[in-house]
Coordinates of C-alpha atoms in Angstrom, one line a residue:
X25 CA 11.3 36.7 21.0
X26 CA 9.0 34.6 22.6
X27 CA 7.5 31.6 20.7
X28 CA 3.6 30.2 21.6
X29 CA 4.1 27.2 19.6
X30 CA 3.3 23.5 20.8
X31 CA 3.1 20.3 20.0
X32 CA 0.1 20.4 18.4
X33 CA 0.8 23.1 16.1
X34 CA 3.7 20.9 14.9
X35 CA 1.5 18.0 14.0
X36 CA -1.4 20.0 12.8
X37 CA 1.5 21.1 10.3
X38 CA 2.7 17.8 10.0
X39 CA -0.4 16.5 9.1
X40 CA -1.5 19.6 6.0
X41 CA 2.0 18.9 4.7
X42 CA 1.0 15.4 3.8
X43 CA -2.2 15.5 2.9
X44 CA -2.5 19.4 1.4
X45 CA -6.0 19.1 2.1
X46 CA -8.2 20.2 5.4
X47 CA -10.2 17.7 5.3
X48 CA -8.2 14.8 5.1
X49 CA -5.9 16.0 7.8
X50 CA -7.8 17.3 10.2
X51 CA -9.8 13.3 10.0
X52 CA -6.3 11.9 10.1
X53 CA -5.3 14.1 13.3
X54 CA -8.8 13.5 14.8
X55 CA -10.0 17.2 14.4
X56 CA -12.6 19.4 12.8
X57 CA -11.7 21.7 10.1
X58 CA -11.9 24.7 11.7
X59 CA -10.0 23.2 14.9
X60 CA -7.2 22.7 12.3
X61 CA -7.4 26.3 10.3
X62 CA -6.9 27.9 14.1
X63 CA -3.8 25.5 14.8
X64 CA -2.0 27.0 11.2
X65 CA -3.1 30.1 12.1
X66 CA -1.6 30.3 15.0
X67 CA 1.6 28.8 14.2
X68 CA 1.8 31.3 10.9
X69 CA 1.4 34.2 13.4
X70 CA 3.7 32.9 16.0
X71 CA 6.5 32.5 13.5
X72 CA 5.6 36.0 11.8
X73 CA 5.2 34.1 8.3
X74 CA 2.9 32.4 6.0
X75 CA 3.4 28.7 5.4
X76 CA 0.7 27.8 3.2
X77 CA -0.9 29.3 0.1
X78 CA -4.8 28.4 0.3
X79 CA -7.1 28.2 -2.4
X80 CA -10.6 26.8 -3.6
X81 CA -8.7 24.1 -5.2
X82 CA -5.5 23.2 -3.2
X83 CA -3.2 23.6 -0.4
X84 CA 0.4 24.2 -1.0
X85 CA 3.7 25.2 0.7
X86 CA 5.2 28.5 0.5
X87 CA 8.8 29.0 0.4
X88 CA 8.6 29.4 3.9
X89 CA 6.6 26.3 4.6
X90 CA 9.6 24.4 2.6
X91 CA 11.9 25.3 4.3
X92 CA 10.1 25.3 7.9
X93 CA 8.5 21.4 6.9
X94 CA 11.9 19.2 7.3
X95 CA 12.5 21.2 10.1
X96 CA 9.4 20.3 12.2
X97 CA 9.3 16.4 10.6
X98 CA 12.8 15.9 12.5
X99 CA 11.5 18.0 15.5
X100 CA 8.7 15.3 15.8
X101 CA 10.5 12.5 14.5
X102 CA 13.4 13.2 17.7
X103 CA 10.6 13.9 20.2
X104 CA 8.7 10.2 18.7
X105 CA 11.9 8.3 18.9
X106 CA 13.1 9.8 22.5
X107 CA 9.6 8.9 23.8
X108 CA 9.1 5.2 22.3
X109 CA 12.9 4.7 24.4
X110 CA 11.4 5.8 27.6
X111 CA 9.9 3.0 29.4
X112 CA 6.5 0.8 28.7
X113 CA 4.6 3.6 26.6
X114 CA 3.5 1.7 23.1
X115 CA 0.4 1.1 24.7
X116 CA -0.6 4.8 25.3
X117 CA 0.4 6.1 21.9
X118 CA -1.8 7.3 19.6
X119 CA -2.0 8.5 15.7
X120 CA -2.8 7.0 12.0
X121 CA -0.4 4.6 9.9
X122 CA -1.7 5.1 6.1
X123 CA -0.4 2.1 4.0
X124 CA -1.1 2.3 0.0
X125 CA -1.4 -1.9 -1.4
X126 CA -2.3 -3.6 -4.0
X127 CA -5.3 -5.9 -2.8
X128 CA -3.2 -8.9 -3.1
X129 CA -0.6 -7.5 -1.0
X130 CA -3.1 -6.0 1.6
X131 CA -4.8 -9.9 2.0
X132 CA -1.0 -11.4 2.0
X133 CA 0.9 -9.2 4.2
X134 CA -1.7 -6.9 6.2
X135 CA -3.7 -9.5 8.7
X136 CA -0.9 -10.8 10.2
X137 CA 0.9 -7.9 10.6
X138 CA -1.7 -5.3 11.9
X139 CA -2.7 -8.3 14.7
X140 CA 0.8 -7.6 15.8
X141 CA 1.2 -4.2 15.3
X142 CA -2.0 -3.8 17.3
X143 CA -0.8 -5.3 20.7
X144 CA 2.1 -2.8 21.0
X145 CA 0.2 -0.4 19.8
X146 CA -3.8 -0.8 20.4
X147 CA -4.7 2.8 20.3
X148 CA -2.8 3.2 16.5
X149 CA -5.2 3.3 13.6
X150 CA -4.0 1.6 10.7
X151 CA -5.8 2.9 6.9
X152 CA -5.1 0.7 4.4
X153 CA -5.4 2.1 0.7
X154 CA -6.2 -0.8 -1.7
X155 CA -6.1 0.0 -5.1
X156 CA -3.8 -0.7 -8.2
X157 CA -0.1 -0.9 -8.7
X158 CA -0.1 2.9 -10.4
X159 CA -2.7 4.2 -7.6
X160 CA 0.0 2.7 -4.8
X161 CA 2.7 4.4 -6.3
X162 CA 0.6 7.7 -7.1
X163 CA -0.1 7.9 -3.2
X164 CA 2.9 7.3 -2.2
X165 CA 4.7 10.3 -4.3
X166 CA 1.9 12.5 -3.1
X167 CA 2.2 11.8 0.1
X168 CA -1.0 10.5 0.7
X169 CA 0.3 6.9 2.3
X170 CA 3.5 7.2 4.5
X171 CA 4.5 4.1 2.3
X172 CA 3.1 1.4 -0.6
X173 CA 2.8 -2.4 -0.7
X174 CA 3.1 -3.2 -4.5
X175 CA 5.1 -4.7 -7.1
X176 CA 7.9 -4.2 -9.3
X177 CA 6.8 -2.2 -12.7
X178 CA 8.7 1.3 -14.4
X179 CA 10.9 2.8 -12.3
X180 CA 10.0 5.7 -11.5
X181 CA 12.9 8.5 -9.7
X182 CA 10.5 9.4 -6.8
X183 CA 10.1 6.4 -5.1
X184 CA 12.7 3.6 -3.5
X185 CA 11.6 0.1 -4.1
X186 CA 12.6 -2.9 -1.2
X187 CA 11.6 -6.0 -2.9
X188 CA 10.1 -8.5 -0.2
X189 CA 8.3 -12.1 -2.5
X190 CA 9.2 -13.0 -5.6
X191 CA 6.3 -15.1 -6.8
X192 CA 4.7 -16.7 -9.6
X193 CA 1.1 -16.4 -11.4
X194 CA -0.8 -19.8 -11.2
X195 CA -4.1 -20.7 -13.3
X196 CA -7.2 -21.0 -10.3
X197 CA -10.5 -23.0 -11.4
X198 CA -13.0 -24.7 -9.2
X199 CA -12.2 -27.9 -7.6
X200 CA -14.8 -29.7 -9.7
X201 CA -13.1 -28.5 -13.3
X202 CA -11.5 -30.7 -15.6
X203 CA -8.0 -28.8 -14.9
X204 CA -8.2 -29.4 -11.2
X205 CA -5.9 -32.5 -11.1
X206 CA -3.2 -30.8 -13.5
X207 CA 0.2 -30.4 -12.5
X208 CA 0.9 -27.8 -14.4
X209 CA -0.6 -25.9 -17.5
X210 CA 0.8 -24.0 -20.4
X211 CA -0.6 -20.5 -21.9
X212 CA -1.8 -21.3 -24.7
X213 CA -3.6 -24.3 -23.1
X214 CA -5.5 -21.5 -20.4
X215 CA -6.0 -19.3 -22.9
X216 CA -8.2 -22.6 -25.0
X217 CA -10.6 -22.7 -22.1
X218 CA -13.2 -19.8 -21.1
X219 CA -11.2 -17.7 -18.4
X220 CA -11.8 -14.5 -17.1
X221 CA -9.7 -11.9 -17.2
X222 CA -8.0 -8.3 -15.9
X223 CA -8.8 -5.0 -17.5
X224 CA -6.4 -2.9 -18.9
X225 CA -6.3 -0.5 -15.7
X226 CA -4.8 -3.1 -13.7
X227 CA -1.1 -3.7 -13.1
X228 CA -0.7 -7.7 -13.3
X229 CA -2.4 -6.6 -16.9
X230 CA -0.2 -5.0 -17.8
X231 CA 3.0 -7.1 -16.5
X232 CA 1.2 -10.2 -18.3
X233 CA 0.4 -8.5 -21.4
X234 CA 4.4 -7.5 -21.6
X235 CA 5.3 -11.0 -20.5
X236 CA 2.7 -13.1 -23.1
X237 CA 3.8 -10.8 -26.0
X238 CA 4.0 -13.9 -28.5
X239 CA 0.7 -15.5 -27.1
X240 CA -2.4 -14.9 -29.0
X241 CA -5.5 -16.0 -27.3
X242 CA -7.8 -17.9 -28.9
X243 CA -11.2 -16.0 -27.8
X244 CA -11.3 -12.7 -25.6
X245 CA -12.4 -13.1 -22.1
X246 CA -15.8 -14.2 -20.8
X247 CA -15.7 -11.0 -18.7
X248 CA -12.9 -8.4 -17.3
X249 CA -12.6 -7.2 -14.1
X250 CA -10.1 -4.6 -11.9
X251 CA -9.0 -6.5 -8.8
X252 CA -7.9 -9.9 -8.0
X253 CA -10.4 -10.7 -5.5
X254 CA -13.5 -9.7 -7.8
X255 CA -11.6 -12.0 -10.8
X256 CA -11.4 -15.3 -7.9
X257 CA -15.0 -14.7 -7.3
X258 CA -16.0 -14.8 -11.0
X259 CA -13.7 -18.4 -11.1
X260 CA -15.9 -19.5 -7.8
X261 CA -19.4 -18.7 -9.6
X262 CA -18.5 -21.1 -12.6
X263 CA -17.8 -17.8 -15.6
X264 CA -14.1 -19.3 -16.1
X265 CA -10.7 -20.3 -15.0
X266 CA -8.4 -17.2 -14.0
X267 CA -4.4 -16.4 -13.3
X268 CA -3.7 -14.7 -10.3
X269 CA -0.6 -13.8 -8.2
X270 CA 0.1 -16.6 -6.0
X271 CA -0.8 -14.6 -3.0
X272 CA -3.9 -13.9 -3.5
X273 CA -4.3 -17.4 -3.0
X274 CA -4.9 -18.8 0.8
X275 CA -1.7 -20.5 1.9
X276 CA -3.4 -23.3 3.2
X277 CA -5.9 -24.1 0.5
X278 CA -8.8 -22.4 -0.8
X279 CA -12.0 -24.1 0.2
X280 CA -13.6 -24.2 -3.5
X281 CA -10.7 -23.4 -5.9
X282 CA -7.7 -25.4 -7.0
X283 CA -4.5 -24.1 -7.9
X284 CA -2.2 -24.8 -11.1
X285 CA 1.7 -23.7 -11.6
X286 CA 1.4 -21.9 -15.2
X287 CA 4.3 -22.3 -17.3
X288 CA 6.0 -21.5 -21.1
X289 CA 6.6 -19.5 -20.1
X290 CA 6.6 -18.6 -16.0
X291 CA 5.5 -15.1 -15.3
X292 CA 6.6 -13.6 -12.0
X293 CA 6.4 -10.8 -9.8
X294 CA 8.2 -8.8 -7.1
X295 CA 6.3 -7.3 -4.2
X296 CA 8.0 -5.0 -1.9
X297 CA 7.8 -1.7 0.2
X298 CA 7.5 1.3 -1.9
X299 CA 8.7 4.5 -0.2
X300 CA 9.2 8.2 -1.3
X301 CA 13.2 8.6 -2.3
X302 CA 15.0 10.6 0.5
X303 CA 12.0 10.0 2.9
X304 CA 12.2 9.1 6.5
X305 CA 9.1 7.6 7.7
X306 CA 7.5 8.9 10.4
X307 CA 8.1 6.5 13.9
X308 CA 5.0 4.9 13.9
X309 CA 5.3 4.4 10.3
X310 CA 8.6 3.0 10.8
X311 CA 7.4 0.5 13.1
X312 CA 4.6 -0.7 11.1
X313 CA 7.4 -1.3 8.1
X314 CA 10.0 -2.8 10.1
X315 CA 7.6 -5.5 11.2
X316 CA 5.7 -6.0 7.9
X317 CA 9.9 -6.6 7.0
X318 CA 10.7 -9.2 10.4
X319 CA 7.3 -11.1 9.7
X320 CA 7.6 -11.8 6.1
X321 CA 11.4 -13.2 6.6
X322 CA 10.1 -15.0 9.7
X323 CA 7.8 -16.8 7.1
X324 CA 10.1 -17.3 4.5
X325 CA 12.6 -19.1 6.8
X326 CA 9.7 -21.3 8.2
X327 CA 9.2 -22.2 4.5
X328 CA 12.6 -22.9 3.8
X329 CA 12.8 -25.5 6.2

């Protein structure tokens, strides 16, 4: 029996296997839709069996397609790894690296890291998928991001959790505000001047609304807001003081805001690479994680010292 299957089909596969959706895999493979539907097509008649059940709605596996998908992922994941050992060919390699963060992760880890990522590999396109802690985790399990940036909440039996910083949430107000010079400042003191605040939707909400159980606020919010980045621009306009993860903070400074260590108590966090339990990443993929990993211990050590 003769097989006319290539390379292409594989990834084609590859790619509807992650995403279960035409659309967003033949963009992530850099093909139309219909370029796609002939690659499955031809694979399902080369192998004499369908892998995929198709409908209006959804793309799933059949029992064929599960047990035919671990089967091509270590096909390409041998061919991937055999070729990045051959000589000088980072620089010709191609594909897409789908990373799920948390906004404060994605501004803390992600600049850095992609600038390096991008001189072995310039012709790699990197997505990032910024969203909440649940959303990162929610992509992750359904394959929609090879792997997360987020931080530690429920655990959850899908997903494997490598914690990376430990940090701190700190009070932010403008440099001109009476609480610029502070050292430090309790809860109950933030919560006696106007401050803006997270919605419910968000994940540090929800990890500081378990960790300030016994603190009442004196007065709601001026105004609620999803993401970290949207709550530091309400602080810069004047509308309140704010906490915030200590990354989302610049590490040298930020021109306009000051920063304040909050205390009685101290609430922290763990960020860390999320990753689908039993999963081997993809080599690209691998690469990408492996330096987000070397960088961030890099930095740490330089701060030790």
């Amino acid at each position: 029996m003769t097989l006319n299957v290539d390379l292409n089909d594989l990834y084609a596969f590859q790619a509807l296997v992650t995403f279960r959706s035409f659309k967003a895999a033949a963009e992530a493979i850099h093909l139309s839709q219909p370029a796609l539907s002939r690659r499955i097509d031809k694979l399902e008649t080369s192998l004499g069996v369908r892998l995929f059940e198709r409908t209006t709605r959804r793309v799933s596996l059949t029992m064929a397609g599960r047990s035919f998908a671990p089967r091509a992922q270590q096909i390409l994941k041998d061919l991937e790894s055999a070729i990045a050992n051959v000589g000088d060919v980072n620089s010709n390699r191609t594909g897409l690296v789908t990373v799920a963060c948390v906004p404060s992760a994605a501004y803390y880890f992600m600049p850095k890291v992609i600038a390096q990522f991008q001189l072995h590999y310039p012709r790699v396109r990197i997505k990032l998928i910024d969203s909440s802690a649940g959303d990162v985790y929610d992509a992750v399990i359904a394959g929609q991001a090879d792997f997360g940036l987020s931080f530690t909440g429920a655990p959850q039996p899908d997903v494997r959790f490598l914690p990376l910083v430990d940090e701190a949430y700190v009070a932010v107000c403008p440099r001109d505000h009476p609480l610029a010079g502070r050292k430090s400042l309790s809860w109950r003191e933030f919560y006696s001047w106007p401050y803006v605040w997270l919605d419910k939707t968000s994940g540090n909400r929800n990890l500081l609304d378990q960790a300030l159980t016994g603190i009442v606020p004196e007065k709601p919010g001026v105004c609620e807001t999803r993401h970290v980045t949207t709550l530091l621009g309400m602080v810069e306009a004047g509308l309140g003081i704010a906490a915030v993860p200590g990354m989302a903070m610049p590490k040298g400074g930020h021109p306009f805001l000051a920063t304040i260590p909050l205390h009685e108590p101290t609430v922290r966090r763990t960020v860390g690479i999320v990753k689908r339990t039993g999963q081997e990443l993809p080599h690209l993929a691998g690469e990408l994680e492996a330096m987000i990993i070397a960088i961030n211990a890099a930095e740490g050590q330089a701060h030790d010292r």
